[in-house]
Structure formats: structure tokens, C-alpha cells
CSV table of C-alpha atoms in Angstrom, one decimal:
chain,number,residue,atom,x,y,z
A,970,MET,CA,-34.4,-5.7,1.6
A,971,ARG,CA,-31.4,-3.8,0.0
A,972,SER,CA,-29.9,-1.3,2.0
A,973,PRO,CA,-27.9,1.6,0.7
A,974,ALA,CA,-26.1,2.3,4.1
A,975,TYR,CA,-22.5,0.9,2.6
A,976,TYR,CA,-23.0,2.9,-0.8
A,977,GLU,CA,-23.8,6.2,1.4
A,978,ALA,CA,-20.9,5.4,3.7
A,979,ALA,CA,-18.2,4.4,0.6
A,980,ILE,CA,-19.3,7.8,-1.2
A,981,ARG,CA,-18.9,9.8,1.9
A,982,LEU,CA,-15.7,8.1,2.4
A,983,LEU,CA,-13.7,9.1,-1.1
A,984,GLY,CA,-15.1,12.3,-0.7
A,985,GLU,CA,-13.6,12.8,2.4
A,986,ILE,CA,-10.4,11.5,1.2
A,987,HIS,CA,-10.3,13.4,-2.0
A,988,LYS,CA,-11.1,16.5,-0.2
A,989,SER,CA,-8.8,16.1,3.3
A,990,GLN,CA,-6.1,14.0,1.8
A,991,GLY,CA,-5.4,15.4,-1.8
A,992,GLY,CA,-2.3,17.3,-0.6
A,993,ALA,CA,-0.6,14.1,0.9
A,994,ILE,CA,-1.8,12.2,-2.3
A,995,ASP,CA,0.1,14.8,-4.3
A,996,ARG,CA,3.2,15.0,-2.2
A,997,ALA,CA,3.3,11.1,-2.7
A,998,THR,CA,2.7,11.3,-5.9
A,999,ASP,CA,5.6,13.8,-6.8
A,1000,LEU,CA,8.2,11.7,-4.3
A,1001,ILE,CA,7.4,8.1,-6.3
A,1002,PHE,CA,7.3,9.9,-9.7
A,1003,ALA,CA,10.9,11.3,-9.0
A,1004,SER,CA,12.0,7.9,-8.0
A,1005,LEU,CA,10.5,6.0,-10.7
A,1006,ALA,CA,11.9,9.0,-13.2
A,1007,ALA,CA,15.0,8.0,-12.0
A,1008,ASP,CA,14.8,4.1,-13.0
A,1009,GLY,CA,13.7,3.4,-9.0
A,1010,VAL,CA,11.4,1.0,-8.0
A,1011,LEU,CA,8.1,1.6,-5.6
A,1012,HIS,CA,7.9,-0.7,-2.8
A,1013,LEU,CA,4.5,-1.5,-1.3
A,1014,PHE,CA,3.8,-3.3,2.0
A,1015,GLY,CA,0.8,-4.5,4.0
A,1016,SER,CA,0.1,-7.5,6.3
A,1017,GLY,CA,-3.2,-8.8,7.3
A,1018,HIS,CA,-5.6,-7.8,5.0
A,1019,SER,CA,-3.9,-4.5,3.8
A,1020,HIS,CA,-1.7,-7.0,1.8
A,1021,LEU,CA,-4.6,-6.6,-0.4
A,1022,VAL,CA,-3.9,-3.2,-1.3
A,1023,ALA,CA,-0.4,-4.0,-1.9
A,1024,GLU,CA,-1.1,-6.0,-4.6
A,1025,GLU,CA,-3.7,-3.9,-5.9
A,1026,ALA,CA,-0.6,-1.9,-7.2
A,1027,PHE,CA,1.6,-5.1,-8.5
A,1028,HIS,CA,1.0,-6.3,-12.0
A,1029,ARG,CA,-1.9,-4.6,-12.8
A,1030,ALA,CA,-3.6,-4.1,-16.1
A,1031,GLY,CA,-3.6,-0.2,-16.4
A,1032,GLY,CA,-1.1,0.1,-12.9
A,1033,LEU,CA,2.9,0.5,-13.2
A,1034,VAL,CA,5.6,-2.0,-14.0
A,1035,PRO,CA,8.1,-0.9,-11.6
A,1036,VAL,CA,6.2,-2.2,-8.5
A,1037,ASN,CA,7.6,-4.5,-6.3
A,1038,ALA,CA,4.8,-5.8,-3.5
A,1039,MET,CA,6.2,-7.0,-0.6
A,1040,THR,CA,3.8,-9.5,0.1
A,1041,GLU,CA,4.4,-12.6,2.6
A,1042,PRO,CA,1.9,-15.2,3.0
A,1043,PHE,CA,2.5,-16.3,6.7
A,1044,LEU,CA,1.7,-12.4,7.2
A,1045,THR,CA,-1.8,-12.5,6.0
A,1046,PRO,CA,-5.1,-14.4,6.4
A,1047,LEU,CA,-3.9,-16.9,3.5
A,1048,THR,CA,-2.2,-18.2,6.4
A,1049,PRO,CA,-4.6,-19.2,9.6
A,1050,PRO,CA,-5.2,-16.0,11.8
A,1051,ARG,CA,-4.0,-17.8,14.4
A,1052,LYS,CA,-0.5,-18.3,13.3
A,1053,SER,CA,-0.5,-15.0,10.9
A,1054,GLY,CA,-2.1,-12.6,13.6
A,1055,ARG,CA,0.8,-13.3,16.1
A,1056,LEU,CA,3.5,-12.9,13.4
A,1057,GLU,CA,2.4,-9.4,12.5
A,1058,ARG,CA,3.4,-8.7,16.2
A,1059,LEU,CA,6.8,-10.4,16.2
A,1060,SER,CA,9.8,-8.2,16.2
A,1061,GLY,CA,12.9,-9.2,13.5
A,1062,ILE,CA,11.0,-9.8,10.6
A,1063,ALA,CA,10.9,-6.2,9.0
A,1064,ALA,CA,14.7,-6.3,8.8
A,1065,ILE,CA,14.8,-9.6,7.3
A,1066,LEU,CA,12.1,-8.6,4.6
A,1067,LEU,CA,14.3,-5.6,3.7
A,1068,ASP,CA,17.3,-8.0,3.5
A,1069,TYR,CA,15.4,-9.9,1.0
A,1070,HIS,CA,13.9,-7.5,-1.3
A,1071,GLU,CA,17.1,-5.0,-1.4
A,1072,PRO,CA,15.2,-1.5,-1.7
A,1073,ARG,CA,17.8,1.3,-2.6
A,1074,PRO,CA,18.5,4.5,-1.1
A,1075,GLY,CA,16.3,7.0,-2.8
A,1076,GLU,CA,13.4,4.8,-3.4
A,1077,VAL,CA,9.9,5.0,-1.8
A,1078,LEU,CA,8.2,2.2,0.6
A,1079,VAL,CA,4.4,2.5,1.0
A,1080,ILE,CA,3.2,0.6,4.4
A,1081,ILE,CA,-0.4,0.0,4.7
A,1082,SER,CA,-1.8,-0.6,8.0
A,1083,ASN,CA,-5.2,0.3,9.0
A,1084,ALA,CA,-4.1,0.6,12.9
A,1085,GLY,CA,-0.6,0.9,12.4
A,1086,ILE,CA,0.0,-0.6,15.8
A,1087,ASN,CA,2.0,-3.8,15.2
A,1088,PRO,CA,5.6,-3.8,15.2
A,1089,VAL,CA,5.9,-5.3,11.4
A,1090,SER,CA,4.8,-1.9,10.4
A,1091,VAL,CA,6.4,0.1,12.6
A,1092,GLU,CA,9.8,-1.7,12.5
A,1093,LEU,CA,9.6,-1.6,8.7
A,1094,ALA,CA,9.4,2.1,8.7
A,1095,LEU,CA,11.8,2.6,11.0
A,1096,GLU,CA,14.3,0.3,9.5
A,1097,GLY,CA,13.1,1.5,5.9
A,1098,LYS,CA,14.3,5.4,6.8
A,1099,VAL,CA,17.0,4.2,8.3
A,1100,ARG,CA,17.9,2.3,5.0
A,1101,GLY,CA,17.4,5.8,3.0
A,1102,LEU,CA,14.1,4.8,2.0
A,1103,THR,CA,11.1,7.6,2.0
A,1104,VAL,CA,8.2,5.8,3.9
A,1105,ILE,CA,4.9,6.4,3.3
A,1106,ALA,CA,1.7,5.1,5.4
A,1107,ILE,CA,-1.9,4.4,4.4
A,1108,THR,CA,-3.2,4.4,7.6
A,1109,SER,CA,-6.5,5.1,9.6
A,1110,LEU,CA,-5.8,8.2,12.0
A,1111,HIS,CA,-8.9,7.7,13.5
A,1112,HIS,CA,-8.3,4.4,14.5
A,1113,ALA,CA,-4.3,4.5,15.1
A,1114,ARG,CA,-5.1,7.4,17.4
A,1115,ALA,CA,-7.4,5.4,19.6
A,1116,VAL,CA,-5.3,2.5,20.5
A,1117,ALA,CA,-1.7,1.8,21.7
A,1118,SER,CA,1.2,0.5,20.0
A,1119,ARG,CA,2.1,-2.7,20.6
A,1120,HIS,CA,5.8,-1.7,19.4
A,1121,ALA,CA,8.6,-1.7,22.2
A,1122,SER,CA,9.0,2.0,21.2
A,1123,GLY,CA,5.6,3.1,21.9
A,1124,LYS,CA,5.4,4.2,18.3
A,1125,ARG,CA,3.2,4.1,16.2
A,1126,LEU,CA,3.2,3.9,12.2
A,1127,PHE,CA,2.0,7.5,11.5
A,1128,GLU,CA,4.2,8.8,14.1
A,1129,VAL,CA,7.1,7.2,12.3
A,1130,ALA,CA,6.5,7.7,8.5
A,1131,ASP,CA,7.9,10.5,6.4
A,1132,LEU,CA,4.4,10.9,5.0
A,1133,VAL,CA,1.0,9.8,6.1
A,1134,ILE,CA,-2.1,9.3,4.0
A,1135,ASP,CA,-5.1,9.2,6.2
A,1136,ASN,CA,-7.7,6.6,4.8
A,1137,CYS,CA,-10.5,8.4,6.7
A,1138,GLY,CA,-11.8,5.3,8.4
A,1139,GLU,CA,-13.3,4.7,11.7
A,1140,ALA,CA,-12.0,2.8,14.5
A,1141,GLY,CA,-12.6,-0.8,14.0
A,1142,ASP,CA,-12.6,-0.5,10.2
A,1143,GLY,CA,-16.3,-0.9,10.0
A,1144,ALA,CA,-18.8,1.8,8.5
A,1145,VAL,CA,-22.4,0.5,8.9
A,1146,SER,CA,-24.5,0.1,12.5
A,1147,PHE,CA,-27.0,-1.7,13.3
A,1148,PRO,CA,-29.5,-1.5,16.2
A,1149,GLY,CA,-28.7,-3.7,18.9
A,1150,LEU,CA,-25.1,-4.6,17.4
A,1151,ALA,CA,-22.0,-3.4,19.2
A,1152,GLY,CA,-19.8,-3.4,16.2
A,1153,LYS,CA,-19.9,-1.8,12.5
A,1154,VAL,CA,-19.8,-3.9,9.4
A,1155,GLY,CA,-18.9,-2.9,6.0
A,1156,PRO,CA,-15.1,-2.2,6.3
A,1157,THR,CA,-14.0,0.6,4.2
A,1158,SER,CA,-9.8,0.1,4.5
A,1159,LEU,CA,-9.3,-1.7,1.5
A,1160,LEU,CA,-11.6,0.2,-0.5
A,1161,ALA,CA,-9.8,3.5,0.5
A,1162,GLY,CA,-6.7,1.7,-0.2
A,1163,ALA,CA,-7.3,0.8,-3.4
A,1164,PHE,CA,-8.8,4.4,-4.2
A,1165,ILE,CA,-5.5,6.0,-2.8
A,1166,VAL,CA,-3.1,3.7,-4.5
A,1167,ASN,CA,-4.5,4.1,-8.4
A,1168,SER,CA,-5.1,8.0,-7.5
A,1169,ILE,CA,-1.3,8.0,-6.9
A,1170,VAL,CA,-0.6,5.8,-10.2
A,1171,CYS,CA,-2.6,8.1,-12.4
A,1172,GLY,CA,-0.8,11.1,-10.8
A,1173,VAL,CA,2.1,9.2,-11.5
A,1174,VAL,CA,1.4,8.3,-15.1
A,1175,ASP,CA,0.2,12.1,-15.2
A,1176,ARG,CA,3.7,13.7,-14.4
A,1177,PHE,CA,5.5,11.4,-16.9
A,1178,VAL,CA,3.3,12.5,-19.7
A,1179,ALA,CA,3.9,16.3,-18.5
A,1180,GLN,CA,7.7,15.6,-18.7
A,1181,GLY,CA,7.4,14.6,-22.1
A,1182,LEU,CA,8.1,10.6,-20.8
A,1183,GLN,CA,6.7,7.3,-21.4
A,1184,PRO,CA,5.3,6.2,-18.2
A,1185,PRO,CA,6.0,2.1,-17.8
A,1186,ILE,CA,2.6,0.7,-17.4
A,1187,TYR,CA,1.4,-2.5,-18.1
A,1188,LEU,CA,-1.3,-3.2,-20.8
A,1189,SER,CA,-3.9,-5.9,-20.2
A,1190,ALA,CA,-2.8,-9.4,-20.9
A,1191,ASN,CA,-6.1,-10.2,-22.4
A,1192,LEU,CA,-5.4,-7.4,-25.1
A,1193,PRO,CA,-3.7,-8.0,-28.3
A,1194,GLY,CA,-0.1,-7.2,-27.9
A,1195,GLY,CA,-0.3,-7.0,-24.0
A,1196,ASP,CA,1.9,-9.9,-23.4
A,1197,GLU,CA,4.5,-8.8,-25.6
A,1198,HIS,CA,4.6,-5.0,-24.7
A,1199,ASN,CA,4.2,-6.5,-20.6
A,1200,ARG,CA,7.5,-8.3,-21.1
A,1201,ARG,CA,9.4,-5.7,-22.9
A,1202,LEU,CA,9.0,-3.4,-19.8
A,1203,GLU,CA,9.5,-6.2,-17.1
A,1204,THR,CA,13.2,-7.0,-18.6
A,1205,LYS,CA,13.9,-3.8,-17.2
A,1206,TYR,CA,13.3,-4.5,-13.6
A,1207,ARG,CA,14.2,-8.1,-13.6
A,1208,GLY,CA,16.1,-8.9,-10.2
A,1209,ARG,CA,14.4,-5.8,-8.9
A,1210,ILE,CA,10.8,-7.2,-8.0
A,1211,LYS,CA,10.8,-10.3,-6.6
A,1212,LEU,CA,7.6,-12.1,-7.5
A,1213,LEU,CA,8.5,-11.6,-11.1
A,1214,SER,CA,12.4,-13.1,-10.6
């Protein structure tokens, strides 16, 4: 029998994000628009399953072109979790990632981490700020506040970011409970992250249009003229977006 529980949880979640995080999403949108309008690039990072949220913003039909996804397979389940899970907890990786991706002062770095307690995300935020980036966290405050940091500083991502957007998820990520089960199922962090990221994208495009500027957006490569349109825009950002280099 089909259960409506996840549908109901998802609708409640998106409504809560819209209601409680609208101000933070608007502030993030303003920061990102200002950077992109000055020819900057938006950088996104996520490890574990959070890398999927970063990928949602990258090279996406209907998305922004100047997006650099700082995704590394060795920090995701694409690498066996017995290895990738341990690497998330290893200090020193964040500086290597920033050295490679070369974000510029004044640009925005969005870090997606549901718990925000592992060294890679905390150090990326700390080091990004040192390098002049504006750091935005997408995280679960409910989860983060329930657990201790694994970083030597004792800080969690939400405590070091310049701006925090709460994905409004529960501790453990699951949203649906069943009698006799200790944990919940139906994780929501990916759904919430995609909603937040695409809300920001739409807001950025709205600001471009309001200023009389042409927003740098991808067309679908499966529509006539899409490939040509996309290649023209990508040329401007060659070398700045590592996956396009």
C-alpha cells in the first residue's frame, strides 16, 4: 500500500523552508548576484550525499553558467564509504581544494553539509574566509546542534559561516517513522538543498533582469541552438570552472 507519509513530510519541509528561511535565501541571493554581476564565479562544495546538491547547480539546463562545483569523488559515496567517510574527517584537505580551484576574493562559496561537523567542511569555511570569500552554509541546525564537532576547534559549520541557511531537516535526516523502528527513513536534505539552491538561482536571474542585464543561464542541450548558446557563455569562464577546463 502506498504511504503518503513522505509526500506530507516533503510538503511540510518546503513550506517551513519558504517561511523561515526566506530572509536568509534573499541575503544569499543578493551576495551571489553582486559577485556574478562583477564577473565572479559561484563556488559550491558538498561531501557525502551533499555533493549532489552542488552538482544540481552545475552545468544545469535552466541554471547559471558561472558555477564551479568543487566535487571530489573521493569525498562522496562514489568512493567506497569506508574510505570516503574517513577522508571527510581528515584535516588538511580543504586548503588543497582551495589551492586547486582558486576562488577569488569577493566571490561566494556555498558549503552544503547536513550535519556540518566534519573537518573538511569546517576547514573549508574557515580557510575560505581567510582568502576573502563570503561563506554560505546550507545545513540542518536541528542536527548540528544535537552533535559535537569533529574539528579540532570544536566549531561546527553553522558557527563559522558568514550566512546560514537551515534546511529544516531533522537530526539523522530521515523524516518518516514506523512503529518498531528506532530510526527514521525518507531523508530530506537532498530535496531541501535542491529547493534552496534553485530558489537562489531564480532570485539571481530575477535580479539580473531587474537591472536590465542578461543573465548567464544555460539552455537545454536537447533544444535547438542550445549547444551553441551554452558554448558562447562558457568561453568567458574557461579556466575558472575546473570541470569545464
